[in-house]
Structures are given as C-alpha cells and as structure tokens.
Short mmCIF file of the N, C-alpha and C atoms (twelve columns), coordinates in Angstrom:
data_MODEL
# 
_entry.id   MODEL 
# 
loop_
_atom_site.group_PDB 
_atom_site.id 
_atom_site.type_symbol 
_atom_site.label_atom_id 
_atom_site.label_alt_id 
_atom_site.label_comp_id 
_atom_site.label_asym_id 
_atom_site.label_seq_id 
_atom_site.Cartn_x 
_atom_site.Cartn_y 
_atom_site.Cartn_z 
_atom_site.pdbx_PDB_model_num 
ATOM 1   N N  . UNK A 1   -44.288 11.865 12.971 1 
ATOM 2   C CA . UNK A 1   -43.150 12.437 12.226 1 
ATOM 3   C C  . UNK A 1   -42.586 12.610 13.575 1 
ATOM 4   N N  . UNK A 2   -41.001 12.280 14.001 1 
ATOM 5   C CA . UNK A 2   -40.353 12.538 15.088 1 
ATOM 6   C C  . UNK A 2   -39.719 14.449 14.779 1 
ATOM 7   N N  . UNK A 3   -40.091 15.070 15.645 1 
ATOM 8   C CA . UNK A 3   -39.298 16.205 15.563 1 
ATOM 9   C C  . UNK A 3   -37.979 16.224 16.082 1 
ATOM 10  N N  . UNK A 4   -37.474 17.536 14.750 1 
ATOM 11  C CA . UNK A 4   -36.346 17.665 15.344 1 
ATOM 12  C C  . UNK A 4   -35.856 18.818 16.316 1 
ATOM 13  N N  . UNK A 5   -34.721 19.392 16.579 1 
ATOM 14  C CA . UNK A 5   -34.317 19.416 16.942 1 
ATOM 15  C C  . UNK A 5   -34.765 21.576 17.121 1 
ATOM 16  N N  . UNK A 6   -34.356 21.854 15.672 1 
ATOM 17  C CA . UNK A 6   -34.834 23.050 14.839 1 
ATOM 18  C C  . UNK A 6   -36.231 23.422 15.467 1 
ATOM 19  N N  . UNK A 7   -37.668 22.258 14.859 1 
ATOM 20  C CA . UNK A 7   -38.867 22.358 15.178 1 
ATOM 21  C C  . UNK A 7   -38.862 22.341 16.877 1 
ATOM 22  N N  . UNK A 8   -38.300 21.835 17.630 1 
ATOM 23  C CA . UNK A 8   -38.701 22.110 18.937 1 
ATOM 24  C C  . UNK A 8   -38.544 23.661 18.942 1 
ATOM 25  N N  . UNK A 9   -36.982 24.235 18.580 1 
ATOM 26  C CA . UNK A 9   -36.631 25.298 19.264 1 
ATOM 27  C C  . UNK A 9   -37.860 26.596 18.787 1 
ATOM 28  N N  . UNK A 10  -38.327 26.311 17.410 1 
ATOM 29  C CA . UNK A 10  -39.733 26.921 17.078 1 
ATOM 30  C C  . UNK A 10  -40.509 26.750 17.418 1 
ATOM 31  N N  . UNK A 11  -40.952 25.856 17.840 1 
ATOM 32  C CA . UNK A 11  -42.551 25.453 18.392 1 
ATOM 33  C C  . UNK A 11  -41.664 26.039 20.411 1 
ATOM 34  N N  . UNK A 12  -41.200 25.808 20.889 1 
ATOM 35  C CA . UNK A 12  -40.693 26.929 21.958 1 
ATOM 36  C C  . UNK A 12  -41.088 28.311 21.807 1 
ATOM 37  N N  . UNK A 13  -40.344 28.586 20.556 1 
ATOM 38  C CA . UNK A 13  -40.734 30.365 20.366 1 
ATOM 39  C C  . UNK A 13  -41.577 31.195 20.328 1 
ATOM 40  N N  . UNK A 14  -42.545 29.957 19.564 1 
ATOM 41  C CA . UNK A 14  -44.021 30.535 19.329 1 
ATOM 42  C C  . UNK A 14  -44.928 30.265 21.155 1 
ATOM 43  N N  . UNK A 15  -44.404 29.048 21.673 1 
ATOM 44  C CA . UNK A 15  -45.094 28.905 22.847 1 
ATOM 45  C C  . UNK A 15  -45.155 30.654 23.467 1 
ATOM 46  N N  . UNK A 16  -43.788 31.319 23.245 1 
ATOM 47  C CA . UNK A 16  -43.131 32.461 24.351 1 
ATOM 48  C C  . UNK A 16  -43.788 33.545 23.330 1 
ATOM 49  N N  . UNK A 17  -43.860 33.265 22.295 1 
ATOM 50  C CA . UNK A 17  -44.574 34.773 21.656 1 
ATOM 51  C C  . UNK A 17  -46.391 34.783 21.663 1 
ATOM 52  N N  . UNK A 18  -46.881 36.018 21.847 1 
ATOM 53  C CA . UNK A 18  -48.070 35.949 22.255 1 
ATOM 54  C C  . UNK A 18  -48.678 36.406 20.545 1 
ATOM 55  N N  . UNK A 19  -49.635 35.798 20.395 1 
ATOM 56  C CA . UNK A 19  -50.649 35.569 18.664 1 
ATOM 57  C C  . UNK A 19  -51.582 36.982 18.908 1 
ATOM 58  N N  . UNK A 20  -51.784 37.093 19.565 1 
ATOM 59  C CA . UNK A 20  -53.224 38.453 19.806 1 
ATOM 60  C C  . UNK A 20  -52.453 40.030 19.947 1 
ATOM 61  N N  . UNK A 21  -51.298 40.121 20.079 1 
ATOM 62  C CA . UNK A 21  -50.803 41.303 19.658 1 
ATOM 63  C C  . UNK A 21  -51.037 42.755 18.537 1 
ATOM 64  N N  . UNK A 22  -51.570 43.364 19.167 1 
ATOM 65  C CA . UNK A 22  -51.793 44.540 18.470 1 
ATOM 66  C C  . UNK A 22  -50.807 44.553 17.341 1 
ATOM 67  N N  . UNK A 23  -51.162 44.792 15.621 1 
ATOM 68  C CA . UNK A 23  -50.549 44.639 14.538 1 
ATOM 69  C C  . UNK A 23  -51.128 45.247 13.467 1 
ATOM 70  N N  . UNK A 24  -50.650 46.347 12.516 1 
ATOM 71  C CA . UNK A 24  -51.458 46.674 11.417 1 
ATOM 72  C C  . UNK A 24  -52.805 47.625 12.147 1 
ATOM 73  N N  . UNK A 25  -53.513 47.320 11.357 1 
ATOM 74  C CA . UNK A 25  -55.701 47.505 11.934 1 
ATOM 75  C C  . UNK A 25  -55.639 46.820 13.239 1 
ATOM 76  N N  . UNK A 26  -55.058 45.717 13.462 1 
ATOM 77  C CA . UNK A 26  -55.266 45.018 14.213 1 
ATOM 78  C C  . UNK A 26  -55.582 45.283 15.446 1 
ATOM 79  N N  . UNK A 27  -56.464 45.185 16.610 1 
ATOM 80  C CA . UNK A 27  -56.290 46.478 17.872 1 
ATOM 81  C C  . UNK A 27  -55.947 45.341 18.912 1 
ATOM 82  N N  . UNK A 28  -55.701 43.753 18.762 1 
ATOM 83  C CA . UNK A 28  -55.221 43.086 19.635 1 
ATOM 84  C C  . UNK A 28  -56.365 42.482 20.466 1 
ATOM 85  N N  . UNK A 29  -55.795 41.783 21.214 1 
ATOM 86  C CA . UNK A 29  -57.331 40.478 21.837 1 
ATOM 87  C C  . UNK A 29  -57.967 41.435 23.217 1 
ATOM 88  N N  . UNK A 30  -56.950 42.438 23.679 1 
ATOM 89  C CA . UNK A 30  -57.165 43.178 25.154 1 
ATOM 90  C C  . UNK A 30  -56.396 43.356 25.796 1 
ATOM 91  N N  . UNK A 31  -56.396 44.052 26.961 1 
ATOM 92  C CA . UNK A 31  -55.015 44.170 27.817 1 
ATOM 93  C C  . UNK A 31  -54.128 43.250 27.826 1 
ATOM 94  N N  . UNK A 32  -53.064 43.477 28.641 1 
ATOM 95  C CA . UNK A 32  -51.971 42.147 29.033 1 
ATOM 96  C C  . UNK A 32  -52.840 41.152 29.990 1 
ATOM 97  N N  . UNK A 33  -52.988 41.824 30.744 1 
ATOM 98  C CA . UNK A 33  -53.858 40.539 31.727 1 
ATOM 99  C C  . UNK A 33  -54.401 39.630 31.094 1 
ATOM 100 N N  . UNK A 34  -55.384 39.914 30.020 1 
ATOM 101 C CA . UNK A 34  -56.485 38.677 29.489 1 
ATOM 102 C C  . UNK A 34  -55.781 37.936 28.617 1 
ATOM 103 N N  . UNK A 35  -54.144 37.999 28.238 1 
ATOM 104 C CA . UNK A 35  -53.657 38.044 26.893 1 
ATOM 105 C C  . UNK A 35  -53.496 36.566 26.530 1 
ATOM 106 N N  . UNK A 36  -53.626 35.767 28.141 1 
ATOM 107 C CA . UNK A 36  -53.084 34.221 28.079 1 
ATOM 108 C C  . UNK A 36  -53.999 33.558 27.945 1 
ATOM 109 N N  . UNK A 37  -55.798 34.548 27.773 1 
ATOM 110 C CA . UNK A 37  -56.701 33.195 27.294 1 
ATOM 111 C C  . UNK A 37  -56.801 33.204 26.173 1 
ATOM 112 N N  . UNK A 38  -56.522 34.109 25.112 1 
ATOM 113 C CA . UNK A 38  -56.987 33.303 23.933 1 
ATOM 114 C C  . UNK A 38  -55.091 32.337 23.603 1 
ATOM 115 N N  . UNK A 39  -54.696 32.556 23.881 1 
ATOM 116 C CA . UNK A 39  -52.270 32.312 23.756 1 
ATOM 117 C C  . UNK A 39  -52.489 30.845 24.153 1 
ATOM 118 N N  . UNK A 40  -53.181 30.661 25.418 1 
ATOM 119 C CA . UNK A 40  -53.305 29.092 26.172 1 
ATOM 120 C C  . UNK A 40  -53.909 27.951 24.954 1 
ATOM 121 N N  . UNK A 41  -55.214 27.803 24.559 1 
ATOM 122 C CA . UNK A 41  -55.374 26.635 23.791 1 
ATOM 123 C C  . UNK A 41  -54.650 26.454 22.827 1 
ATOM 124 N N  . UNK A 42  -53.892 27.512 22.299 1 
ATOM 125 C CA . UNK A 42  -52.866 27.357 20.930 1 
ATOM 126 C C  . UNK A 42  -51.604 26.643 21.411 1 
ATOM 127 N N  . UNK A 43  -51.692 27.250 22.732 1 
ATOM 128 C CA . UNK A 43  -49.903 27.153 23.211 1 
ATOM 129 C C  . UNK A 43  -50.248 25.393 23.659 1 
ATOM 130 N N  . UNK A 44  -51.386 24.984 23.909 1 
ATOM 131 C CA . UNK A 44  -51.095 23.753 24.874 1 
ATOM 132 C C  . UNK A 44  -51.193 22.582 23.635 1 
ATOM 133 N N  . UNK A 45  -51.345 23.078 21.991 1 
ATOM 134 C CA . UNK A 45  -51.660 22.176 21.260 1 
ATOM 135 C C  . UNK A 45  -50.174 22.084 20.765 1 
ATOM 136 N N  . UNK A 46  -49.184 22.960 20.997 1 
ATOM 137 C CA . UNK A 46  -47.772 23.467 20.568 1 
ATOM 138 C C  . UNK A 46  -46.980 22.408 21.987 1 
ATOM 139 N N  . UNK A 47  -47.114 22.260 22.926 1 
ATOM 140 C CA . UNK A 47  -46.916 22.345 24.045 1 
ATOM 141 C C  . UNK A 47  -47.282 20.549 23.720 1 
ATOM 142 N N  . UNK A 48  -48.207 20.265 23.699 1 
ATOM 143 C CA . UNK A 48  -48.680 18.921 23.264 1 
ATOM 144 C C  . UNK A 48  -47.527 17.824 22.630 1 
ATOM 145 N N  . UNK A 49  -47.055 18.469 21.108 1 
ATOM 146 C CA . UNK A 49  -46.523 17.949 19.977 1 
ATOM 147 C C  . UNK A 49  -45.160 17.755 20.850 1 
ATOM 148 N N  . UNK A 50  -44.426 18.712 21.486 1 
ATOM 149 C CA . UNK A 50  -43.030 18.937 22.037 1 
ATOM 150 C C  . UNK A 50  -42.981 17.871 23.067 1 
ATOM 151 N N  . UNK A 51  -44.318 17.364 23.989 1 
ATOM 152 C CA . UNK A 51  -44.178 16.635 25.152 1 
ATOM 153 C C  . UNK A 51  -43.718 15.691 24.780 1 
ATOM 154 N N  . UNK A 52  -44.588 14.651 23.224 1 
ATOM 155 C CA . UNK A 52  -44.992 13.748 22.846 1 
ATOM 156 C C  . UNK A 52  -43.523 13.557 21.805 1 
ATOM 157 N N  . UNK A 53  -42.951 14.594 21.421 1 
ATOM 158 C CA . UNK A 53  -42.001 14.553 20.538 1 
ATOM 159 C C  . UNK A 53  -42.174 13.668 19.469 1 
ATOM 160 N N  . UNK A 54  -42.892 13.796 18.757 1 
ATOM 161 C CA . UNK A 54  -43.758 13.037 17.475 1 
ATOM 162 C C  . UNK A 54  -45.055 13.858 17.461 1 
ATOM 163 N N  . UNK A 55  -45.229 13.429 16.321 1 
ATOM 164 C CA . UNK A 55  -46.924 13.701 15.738 1 
ATOM 165 C C  . UNK A 55  -47.453 12.949 14.177 1 
ATOM 166 N N  . UNK A 56  -48.350 12.879 13.900 1 
ATOM 167 C CA . UNK A 56  -48.912 12.544 13.143 1 
ATOM 168 C C  . UNK A 56  -49.935 13.745 12.506 1 
ATOM 169 N N  . UNK A 57  -49.824 13.949 11.120 1 
ATOM 170 C CA . UNK A 57  -50.730 15.085 10.492 1 
ATOM 171 C C  . UNK A 57  -52.216 15.030 11.297 1 
ATOM 172 N N  . UNK A 58  -52.967 14.047 10.772 1 
ATOM 173 C CA . UNK A 58  -54.039 13.709 11.341 1 
ATOM 174 C C  . UNK A 58  -54.556 13.863 12.530 1 
ATOM 175 N N  . UNK A 59  -53.679 13.421 13.957 1 
ATOM 176 C CA . UNK A 59  -53.654 13.933 15.722 1 
ATOM 177 C C  . UNK A 59  -53.626 15.270 15.547 1 
ATOM 178 N N  . UNK A 60  -52.521 16.145 15.010 1 
ATOM 179 C CA . UNK A 60  -52.502 16.954 14.933 1 
ATOM 180 C C  . UNK A 60  -53.474 18.105 14.558 1 
ATOM 181 N N  . UNK A 61  -54.084 18.076 13.670 1 
ATOM 182 C CA . UNK A 61  -55.247 18.372 12.555 1 
ATOM 183 C C  . UNK A 61  -56.016 18.615 14.353 1 
ATOM 184 N N  . UNK A 62  -56.590 16.904 14.012 1 
ATOM 185 C CA . UNK A 62  -57.845 16.876 15.417 1 
ATOM 186 C C  . UNK A 62  -57.624 17.757 16.470 1 
ATOM 187 N N  . UNK A 63  -56.072 17.632 16.819 1 
ATOM 188 C CA . UNK A 63  -56.273 18.594 18.380 1 
ATOM 189 C C  . UNK A 63  -56.310 19.918 18.468 1 
ATOM 190 N N  . UNK A 64  -55.532 20.498 17.030 1 
ATOM 191 C CA . UNK A 64  -55.884 22.254 16.530 1 
ATOM 192 C C  . UNK A 64  -56.680 22.266 16.666 1 
ATOM 193 N N  . UNK A 65  -57.999 21.720 15.416 1 
ATOM 194 C CA . UNK A 65  -59.095 22.136 15.620 1 
ATOM 195 C C  . UNK A 65  -60.127 22.031 16.543 1 
ATOM 196 N N  . UNK A 66  -60.186 21.093 17.405 1 
ATOM 197 C CA . UNK A 66  -60.696 20.818 18.932 1 
ATOM 198 C C  . UNK A 66  -60.552 22.251 19.485 1 
ATOM 199 N N  . UNK A 67  -59.193 22.511 19.555 1 
ATOM 200 C CA . UNK A 67  -58.998 24.266 20.105 1 
ATOM 201 C C  . UNK A 67  -59.222 25.236 19.768 1 
ATOM 202 N N  . UNK A 68  -59.836 24.992 18.212 1 
ATOM 203 C CA . UNK A 68  -59.951 26.565 17.420 1 
ATOM 204 C C  . UNK A 68  -61.281 26.480 17.816 1 
ATOM 205 N N  . UNK A 69  -62.120 24.992 18.128 1 
ATOM 206 C CA . UNK A 69  -63.765 25.426 18.329 1 
ATOM 207 C C  . UNK A 69  -63.551 26.345 19.672 1 
ATOM 208 N N  . UNK A 70  -62.878 26.414 20.454 1 
ATOM 209 C CA . UNK A 70  -63.104 27.380 21.614 1 
ATOM 210 C C  . UNK A 70  -62.997 28.563 21.370 1 
ATOM 211 N N  . UNK A 71  -63.102 29.233 19.738 1 
ATOM 212 C CA . UNK A 71  -62.410 30.395 19.507 1 
ATOM 213 C C  . UNK A 71  -64.344 30.870 18.706 1 
ATOM 214 N N  . UNK A 72  -64.751 29.747 18.418 1 
ATOM 215 C CA . UNK A 72  -66.538 29.819 17.648 1 
ATOM 216 C C  . UNK A 72  -67.286 31.273 17.894 1 
ATOM 217 N N  . UNK A 73  -67.061 31.871 19.459 1 
ATOM 218 C CA . UNK A 73  -67.711 32.811 19.508 1 
ATOM 219 C C  . UNK A 73  -67.006 34.015 19.559 1 
ATOM 220 N N  . UNK A 74  -65.521 34.273 19.237 1 
ATOM 221 C CA . UNK A 74  -64.569 35.081 19.671 1 
ATOM 222 C C  . UNK A 74  -65.051 36.014 18.057 1 
ATOM 223 N N  . UNK A 75  -64.456 37.351 17.749 1 
ATOM 224 C CA . UNK A 75  -64.158 38.065 17.265 1 
ATOM 225 C C  . UNK A 75  -63.644 37.730 15.981 1 
ATOM 226 N N  . UNK A 76  -64.163 37.710 14.940 1 
ATOM 227 C CA . UNK A 76  -63.916 37.651 13.902 1 
ATOM 228 C C  . UNK A 76  -62.347 37.769 13.785 1 
ATOM 229 N N  . UNK A 77  -61.826 38.940 13.875 1 
ATOM 230 C CA . UNK A 77  -60.392 39.208 13.604 1 
ATOM 231 C C  . UNK A 77  -59.392 38.168 14.374 1 
ATOM 232 N N  . UNK A 78  -60.315 37.978 15.646 1 
ATOM 233 C CA . UNK A 78  -59.505 36.817 16.757 1 
ATOM 234 C C  . UNK A 78  -59.590 35.875 16.261 1 
ATOM 235 N N  . UNK A 79  -60.547 35.223 14.933 1 
ATOM 236 C CA . UNK A 79  -60.843 33.979 15.351 1 
ATOM 237 C C  . UNK A 79  -59.901 33.626 14.236 1 
ATOM 238 N N  . UNK A 80  -59.633 34.899 12.972 1 
ATOM 239 C CA . UNK A 80  -58.681 34.448 11.917 1 
ATOM 240 C C  . UNK A 80  -56.767 34.450 12.308 1 
ATOM 241 N N  . UNK A 81  -57.163 35.849 13.497 1 
ATOM 242 C CA . UNK A 81  -55.722 35.026 14.708 1 
ATOM 243 C C  . UNK A 81  -55.179 33.841 14.576 1 
ATOM 244 N N  . UNK A 82  -56.185 33.217 15.537 1 
ATOM 245 C CA . UNK A 82  -56.031 31.899 15.542 1 
ATOM 246 C C  . UNK A 82  -55.510 30.780 15.095 1 
ATOM 247 N N  . UNK A 83  -57.132 30.794 14.071 1 
ATOM 248 C CA . UNK A 83  -56.458 30.030 12.929 1 
ATOM 249 C C  . UNK A 83  -54.870 30.047 11.872 1 
ATOM 250 N N  . UNK A 84  -54.820 32.105 12.160 1 
ATOM 251 C CA . UNK A 84  -53.141 32.602 11.588 1 
ATOM 252 C C  . UNK A 84  -52.252 31.151 12.216 1 
ATOM 253 N N  . UNK A 85  -52.148 31.269 13.953 1 
ATOM 254 C CA . UNK A 85  -51.101 30.734 14.399 1 
ATOM 255 C C  . UNK A 85  -51.330 29.354 14.215 1 
ATOM 256 N N  . UNK A 86  -52.702 28.442 13.798 1 
ATOM 257 C CA . UNK A 86  -52.137 26.724 13.603 1 
ATOM 258 C C  . UNK A 86  -51.869 26.538 12.165 1 
ATOM 259 N N  . UNK A 87  -51.792 27.831 11.289 1 
ATOM 260 C CA . UNK A 87  -50.919 27.515 10.254 1 
ATOM 261 C C  . UNK A 87  -49.392 27.939 10.518 1 
ATOM 262 N N  . UNK A 88  -48.879 28.808 11.397 1 
ATOM 263 C CA . UNK A 88  -47.688 28.572 11.684 1 
ATOM 264 C C  . UNK A 88  -47.153 27.349 12.455 1 
ATOM 265 N N  . UNK A 89  -48.186 26.861 13.199 1 
ATOM 266 C CA . UNK A 89  -47.838 25.564 13.408 1 
ATOM 267 C C  . UNK A 89  -47.656 24.549 12.857 1 
ATOM 268 N N  . UNK A 90  -48.604 25.057 11.519 1 
ATOM 269 C CA . UNK A 90  -48.572 23.758 10.396 1 
ATOM 270 C C  . UNK A 90  -47.038 23.810 9.769  1 
ATOM 271 N N  . UNK A 91  -46.827 24.896 10.017 1 
ATOM 272 C CA . UNK A 91  -45.491 25.351 8.660  1 
ATOM 273 C C  . UNK A 91  -44.253 25.065 9.632  1 
ATOM 274 N N  . UNK A 92  -44.215 24.929 10.704 1 
ATOM 275 C CA . UNK A 92  -42.799 24.786 11.777 1 
ATOM 276 C C  . UNK A 92  -42.967 22.913 12.159 1 
ATOM 277 N N  . UNK A 93  -43.785 22.538 11.577 1 
ATOM 278 C CA . UNK A 93  -44.101 20.864 11.663 1 
ATOM 279 C C  . UNK A 93  -44.114 19.883 10.016 1 
ATOM 280 N N  . UNK A 94  -43.966 21.027 9.125  1 
ATOM 281 C CA . UNK A 94  -44.012 20.712 7.345  1 
ATOM 282 C C  . UNK A 94  -45.136 20.186 7.151  1 
ATOM 283 N N  . UNK A 95  -46.290 21.135 7.747  1 
ATOM 284 C CA . UNK A 95  -47.832 20.446 7.069  1 
ATOM 285 C C  . UNK A 95  -47.952 21.223 6.054  1 
ATOM 286 N N  . UNK A 96  -48.370 20.541 4.952  1 
ATOM 287 C CA . UNK A 96  -48.222 21.619 3.726  1 
ATOM 288 C C  . UNK A 96  -49.450 21.709 3.638  1 
ATOM 289 N N  . UNK A 97  -50.365 21.058 4.052  1 
ATOM 290 C CA . UNK A 97  -51.962 21.977 4.083  1 
ATOM 291 C C  . UNK A 97  -52.776 20.889 4.617  1 
ATOM 292 N N  . UNK A 98  -54.301 21.581 5.069  1 
ATOM 293 C CA . UNK A 98  -55.012 20.829 6.023  1 
ATOM 294 C C  . UNK A 98  -55.872 19.924 5.333  1 
ATOM 295 N N  . UNK A 99  -55.710 20.031 4.058  1 
ATOM 296 C CA . UNK A 99  -56.567 19.160 3.331  1 
ATOM 297 C C  . UNK A 99  -58.377 19.710 3.367  1 
ATOM 298 N N  . UNK A 100 -58.237 21.216 3.534  1 
ATOM 299 C CA . UNK A 100 -59.235 21.718 3.584  1 
ATOM 300 C C  . UNK A 100 -60.189 21.972 4.984  1 
ATOM 301 N N  . UNK A 101 -59.314 20.862 6.225  1 
ATOM 302 C CA . UNK A 101 -60.429 20.720 7.525  1 
ATOM 303 C C  . UNK A 101 -60.132 21.854 7.960  1 
ATOM 304 N N  . UNK A 102 -58.876 23.088 7.650  1 
ATOM 305 C CA . UNK A 102 -59.065 24.184 8.860  1 
ATOM 306 C C  . UNK A 102 -60.971 25.394 8.039  1 
ATOM 307 N N  . UNK A 103 -60.141 24.890 6.566  1 
ATOM 308 C CA . UNK A 103 -61.768 26.540 5.961  1 
ATOM 309 C C  . UNK A 103 -62.948 25.534 6.148  1 
ATOM 310 N N  . UNK A 104 -63.426 24.476 6.538  1 
ATOM 311 C CA . UNK A 104 -64.512 23.599 7.090  1 
ATOM 312 C C  . UNK A 104 -64.725 23.764 8.366  1 
ATOM 313 N N  . UNK A 105 -63.959 24.016 9.562  1 
ATOM 314 C CA . UNK A 105 -64.130 24.740 10.699 1 
ATOM 315 C C  . UNK A 105 -63.821 26.290 10.631 1 
ATOM 316 N N  . UNK A 106 -63.315 26.939 9.688  1 
ATOM 317 C CA . UNK A 106 -63.573 27.976 10.084 1 
ATOM 318 C C  . UNK A 106 -65.104 28.907 8.888  1 
ATOM 319 N N  . UNK A 107 -65.068 28.478 8.207  1 
ATOM 320 C CA . UNK A 107 -66.115 28.703 7.304  1 
ATOM 321 C C  . UNK A 107 -67.479 27.627 7.362  1 
ATOM 322 N N  . UNK A 108 -67.229 26.316 8.313  1 
ATOM 323 C CA . UNK A 108 -68.415 25.480 8.116  1 
ATOM 324 C C  . UNK A 108 -68.674 24.644 6.773  1 
ATOM 325 N N  . UNK A 109 -67.831 25.199 5.446  1 
ATOM 326 C CA . UNK A 109 -67.592 24.037 4.435  1 
ATOM 327 C C  . UNK A 109 -66.584 24.024 4.373  1 
ATOM 328 N N  . UNK A 110 -66.063 23.263 3.358  1 
ATOM 329 C CA . UNK A 110 -64.706 22.753 2.478  1 
ATOM 330 C C  . UNK A 110 -65.064 24.096 1.232  1 
ATOM 331 N N  . UNK A 111 -63.580 24.525 0.814  1 
ATOM 332 C CA . UNK A 111 -63.195 25.171 -0.182 1 
ATOM 333 C C  . UNK A 111 -62.415 24.151 -0.946 1 
ATOM 334 N N  . UNK A 112 -62.694 24.521 -2.074 1 
ATOM 335 C CA . UNK A 112 -62.218 23.733 -2.961 1 
ATOM 336 C C  . UNK A 112 -61.379 24.536 -4.230 1 
ATOM 337 N N  . UNK A 113 -60.190 23.448 -4.220 1 
ATOM 338 C CA . UNK A 113 -59.321 25.006 -4.946 1 
ATOM 339 C C  . UNK A 113 -59.831 25.426 -6.368 1 
ATOM 340 N N  . UNK A 114 -59.901 26.354 -6.596 1 
ATOM 341 C CA . UNK A 114 -60.595 27.120 -7.449 1 
ATOM 342 C C  . UNK A 114 -62.285 27.100 -7.834 1 
ATOM 343 N N  . UNK A 115 -62.515 26.671 -6.496 1 
ATOM 344 C CA . UNK A 115 -64.008 27.055 -6.447 1 
ATOM 345 C C  . UNK A 115 -64.274 28.364 -5.648 1 
ATOM 346 N N  . UNK A 116 -65.468 28.491 -5.450 1 
ATOM 347 C CA . UNK A 116 -66.499 29.544 -5.204 1 
ATOM 348 C C  . UNK A 116 -66.123 28.958 -3.434 1 
ATOM 349 N N  . UNK A 117 -66.392 29.653 -2.925 1 
ATOM 350 C CA . UNK A 117 -66.878 29.512 -0.954 1 
ATOM 351 C C  . UNK A 117 -67.947 29.200 -1.084 1 
# 
C-alpha cells in the first residue's frame, strides 16, 4: 500500500515521540540519555516504511517483529511498551490485525479469539 500524506505526517510524529517516558504506573525506561536505545529499533521500522513510501502487511510485520525481538530480555513493562508502539504503527498504517503474530512473538504462542492463552 502507498502511504498517504497523513500517514507520512503520523509516522514522522511517531519517530519524534519517545515511547518509553514515565506515564501512570510506568516509571519509564531510564534517564534521558539512554532513551534512544529502546526507541531506535521502533523508529527504524517507521523510517523504513517512510523511506520506501509503501508497505505490505507481511513485510511490515516481519520487520517489526524482528525489531521487537531485541526486547526479549527487557523488563516486561518495557516489552509491553514496545509492542504497544508497534500497534500504534499498525493503526497509522491501517493494519487492523497482526493475525496473532504479535501475540505469538510476545507470549511464544498464538492466542485464539475466545480461547485461553
């Protein structure tokens, strides 16, 4: 799919925003000087889509999940933040579902609709 101007603007805003700032009960990733570390892989995915000007659902999910695996050893709250950021990217791109791929990457198994994890 070819990016619209609105999607391009939303991707640029996504890149500019920190995904790991303290919010509610979440204490944040760390100090300002290390915030680039967790943001960079997520921003790389957004930059790649912007650079191409188009995307396919499968290629986007392949790349996003590849980057999400960099968070495999991170704290659970940080991992969940990273996955939520990918879900925001999906919203921007109009991808309604990962067809269970994000759950499989996060929890190691697919979670069927209406079924137990």
